[in-house]
Amino acid sequence: NQSVDGGTTWQPLTALMALAQASAPPDSYIQWASVGVSATGQYQIASCVATVYYGPYSGMVQSSLYLSSDYGVTWANVLTVSGLMEARSVSISGSGQYILVSNSAKVNGLLSSNYGATWAPIPVNNSASGISYTGRYQAVASAWGSISVSSDDGQSWANFTIFDSTLDSVTGLYVSMSGSGQYQLMLMAGLQ
């Protein structure tokens, strides 16, 4: 759902839902994973993962990213990948120029520096992402207790081991940062 009046009223995203259904594999279950909105609301990004549970394509996973550049009025599928990539976390800069995508598998994430027109892999495995207002600072975290940080628009990455994970299973991983990128948080939740 979407609100354009500060949360007073909410409208269903009917066009986005129809687009996701039309691009999903047959017999699949669609799960919305993450959303992001630019500072003005002009650019909006949503990720979904479609998993096929039965039939000839059983076990297939397809992730899709949908972008609106007109305040959520219309949506376009800007990226679809099948296989190990599961787009579980999206972050968008204040202008909408930079979009960072993380996934839940041991696969590198993706970065767009041109409003979702093209995508390039980032050289780190990750599961959660955060991005500063300008896009200069970006951070991605992995469920294995590391965080990678870029301070040059995603051109290079520094890797840090934050802690040794003693969790039997990770149930949540979260990254966020201030608009300037100076303050960054990473939280991991799980079962011991």
mmCIF file of C-alpha atoms in Angstrom, residues 55-145:
data_model
loop_
_atom_site.group_PDB
_atom_site.id
_atom_site.type_symbol
_atom_site.label_atom_id
_atom_site.label_comp_id
_atom_site.label_asym_id
_atom_site.label_seq_id
_atom_site.Cartn_x
_atom_site.Cartn_y
_atom_site.Cartn_z
ATOM 1 C CA GLY A 55 5.514 -28.433 -10.963
ATOM 2 C CA PRO A 56 8.318 -28.712 -13.513
ATOM 3 C CA TYR A 57 10.174 -25.666 -12.126
ATOM 4 C CA SER A 58 9.935 -26.668 -8.460
ATOM 5 C CA GLY A 59 12.662 -25.001 -6.415
ATOM 6 C CA MET A 60 13.235 -22.159 -8.886
ATOM 7 C CA VAL A 61 13.764 -18.757 -7.303
ATOM 8 C CA GLN A 62 13.306 -15.512 -9.217
ATOM 9 C CA SER A 63 13.949 -12.046 -7.805
ATOM 10 C CA SER A 64 12.558 -8.924 -9.410
ATOM 11 C CA LEU A 65 13.042 -5.229 -8.770
ATOM 12 C CA TYR A 66 10.299 -2.789 -9.614
ATOM 13 C CA LEU A 67 10.936 0.954 -9.880
ATOM 14 C CA SER A 68 8.661 3.948 -10.076
ATOM 15 C CA SER A 69 10.076 7.299 -11.157
ATOM 16 C CA ASP A 70 6.779 9.183 -10.938
ATOM 17 C CA TYR A 71 5.887 9.014 -7.235
ATOM 18 C CA GLY A 72 4.437 5.495 -7.461
ATOM 19 C CA VAL A 73 1.925 6.179 -10.227
ATOM 20 C CA THR A 74 3.491 3.714 -12.687
ATOM 21 C CA TRP A 75 5.991 0.895 -12.155
ATOM 22 C CA ALA A 76 8.528 -0.899 -14.339
ATOM 23 C CA ASN A 77 10.412 -4.152 -13.858
ATOM 24 C CA VAL A 78 14.047 -2.953 -13.926
ATOM 25 C CA LEU A 79 15.752 -6.236 -13.053
ATOM 26 C CA THR A 80 14.868 -9.930 -12.917
ATOM 27 C CA VAL A 81 17.353 -12.615 -11.951
ATOM 28 C CA SER A 82 16.885 -16.330 -11.385
ATOM 29 C CA GLY A 83 18.971 -18.725 -9.368
ATOM 30 C CA LEU A 84 20.698 -18.041 -6.071
ATOM 31 C CA MET A 85 20.097 -14.287 -5.974
ATOM 32 C CA GLU A 86 17.238 -13.359 -3.652
ATOM 33 C CA ALA A 87 16.805 -9.578 -3.527
ATOM 34 C CA ARG A 88 15.960 -9.282 0.165
ATOM 35 C CA SER A 89 17.085 -5.732 0.970
ATOM 36 C CA VAL A 90 17.028 -2.570 -1.133
ATOM 37 C CA SER A 91 18.345 0.861 -0.225
ATOM 38 C CA ILE A 92 17.983 4.034 -2.273
ATOM 39 C CA SER A 93 19.816 7.348 -2.029
ATOM 40 C CA GLY A 94 18.008 10.627 -1.414
ATOM 41 C CA SER A 95 17.988 11.540 -5.109
ATOM 42 C CA GLY A 96 17.181 7.994 -6.260
ATOM 43 C CA GLN A 97 20.375 7.852 -8.345
ATOM 44 C CA TYR A 98 21.991 5.068 -6.285
ATOM 45 C CA ILE A 99 20.168 1.831 -5.536
ATOM 46 C CA LEU A 100 21.869 -0.916 -3.537
ATOM 47 C CA VAL A 101 20.462 -4.459 -3.528
ATOM 48 C CA SER A 102 21.411 -7.184 -1.069
ATOM 49 C CA ASN A 103 20.382 -10.797 -1.048
ATOM 50 C CA SER A 104 19.977 -13.697 1.337
ATOM 51 C CA ALA A 105 22.288 -16.146 -0.406
ATOM 52 C CA LYS A 106 26.074 -16.325 -0.719
ATOM 53 C CA VAL A 107 25.946 -14.178 -3.839
ATOM 54 C CA ASN A 108 27.235 -10.661 -4.384
ATOM 55 C CA GLY A 109 24.768 -7.806 -4.270
ATOM 56 C CA LEU A 110 24.037 -5.315 -7.031
ATOM 57 C CA LEU A 111 24.416 -1.560 -7.420
ATOM 58 C CA SER A 112 22.868 0.903 -9.838
ATOM 59 C CA SER A 113 24.343 4.388 -10.040
ATOM 60 C CA ASN A 114 21.965 5.625 -12.745
ATOM 61 C CA TYR A 115 18.435 5.402 -11.321
ATOM 62 C CA GLY A 116 18.082 1.661 -12.002
ATOM 63 C CA ALA A 117 18.936 1.814 -15.718
ATOM 64 C CA THR A 118 21.911 -0.574 -15.380
ATOM 65 C CA TRP A 119 23.212 -2.852 -12.630
ATOM 66 C CA ALA A 120 26.680 -4.008 -11.634
ATOM 67 C CA PRO A 121 27.710 -6.590 -9.028
ATOM 68 C CA ILE A 122 29.428 -5.339 -5.907
ATOM 69 C CA PRO A 123 32.445 -7.401 -4.842
ATOM 70 C CA VAL A 124 31.049 -8.574 -1.508
ATOM 71 C CA ASN A 125 28.517 -11.165 -0.343
ATOM 72 C CA ASN A 126 25.810 -9.561 1.727
ATOM 73 C CA SER A 127 22.359 -9.842 3.185
ATOM 74 C CA ALA A 128 21.396 -6.323 4.295
ATOM 75 C CA SER A 129 22.187 -2.843 3.010
ATOM 76 C CA GLY A 130 22.168 0.827 3.896
ATOM 77 C CA ILE A 131 22.988 3.944 1.883
ATOM 78 C CA SER A 132 23.612 7.606 2.702
ATOM 79 C CA TYR A 133 21.538 10.474 1.355
ATOM 80 C CA THR A 134 24.005 11.257 -1.460
ATOM 81 C CA GLY A 135 24.923 7.620 -2.134
ATOM 82 C CA ARG A 136 28.573 8.314 -1.353
ATOM 83 C CA TYR A 137 28.512 6.032 1.692
ATOM 84 C CA GLN A 138 27.153 2.517 1.355
ATOM 85 C CA ALA A 139 27.234 -0.431 3.734
ATOM 86 C CA VAL A 140 26.328 -4.082 3.337
ATOM 87 C CA ALA A 141 26.380 -6.743 6.058
ATOM 88 C CA SER A 142 26.550 -10.506 5.901
ATOM 89 C CA ALA A 143 25.016 -13.070 8.208
ATOM 90 C CA TRP A 144 28.560 -14.321 8.838
ATOM 91 C CA GLY A 145 29.449 -11.336 11.024
#
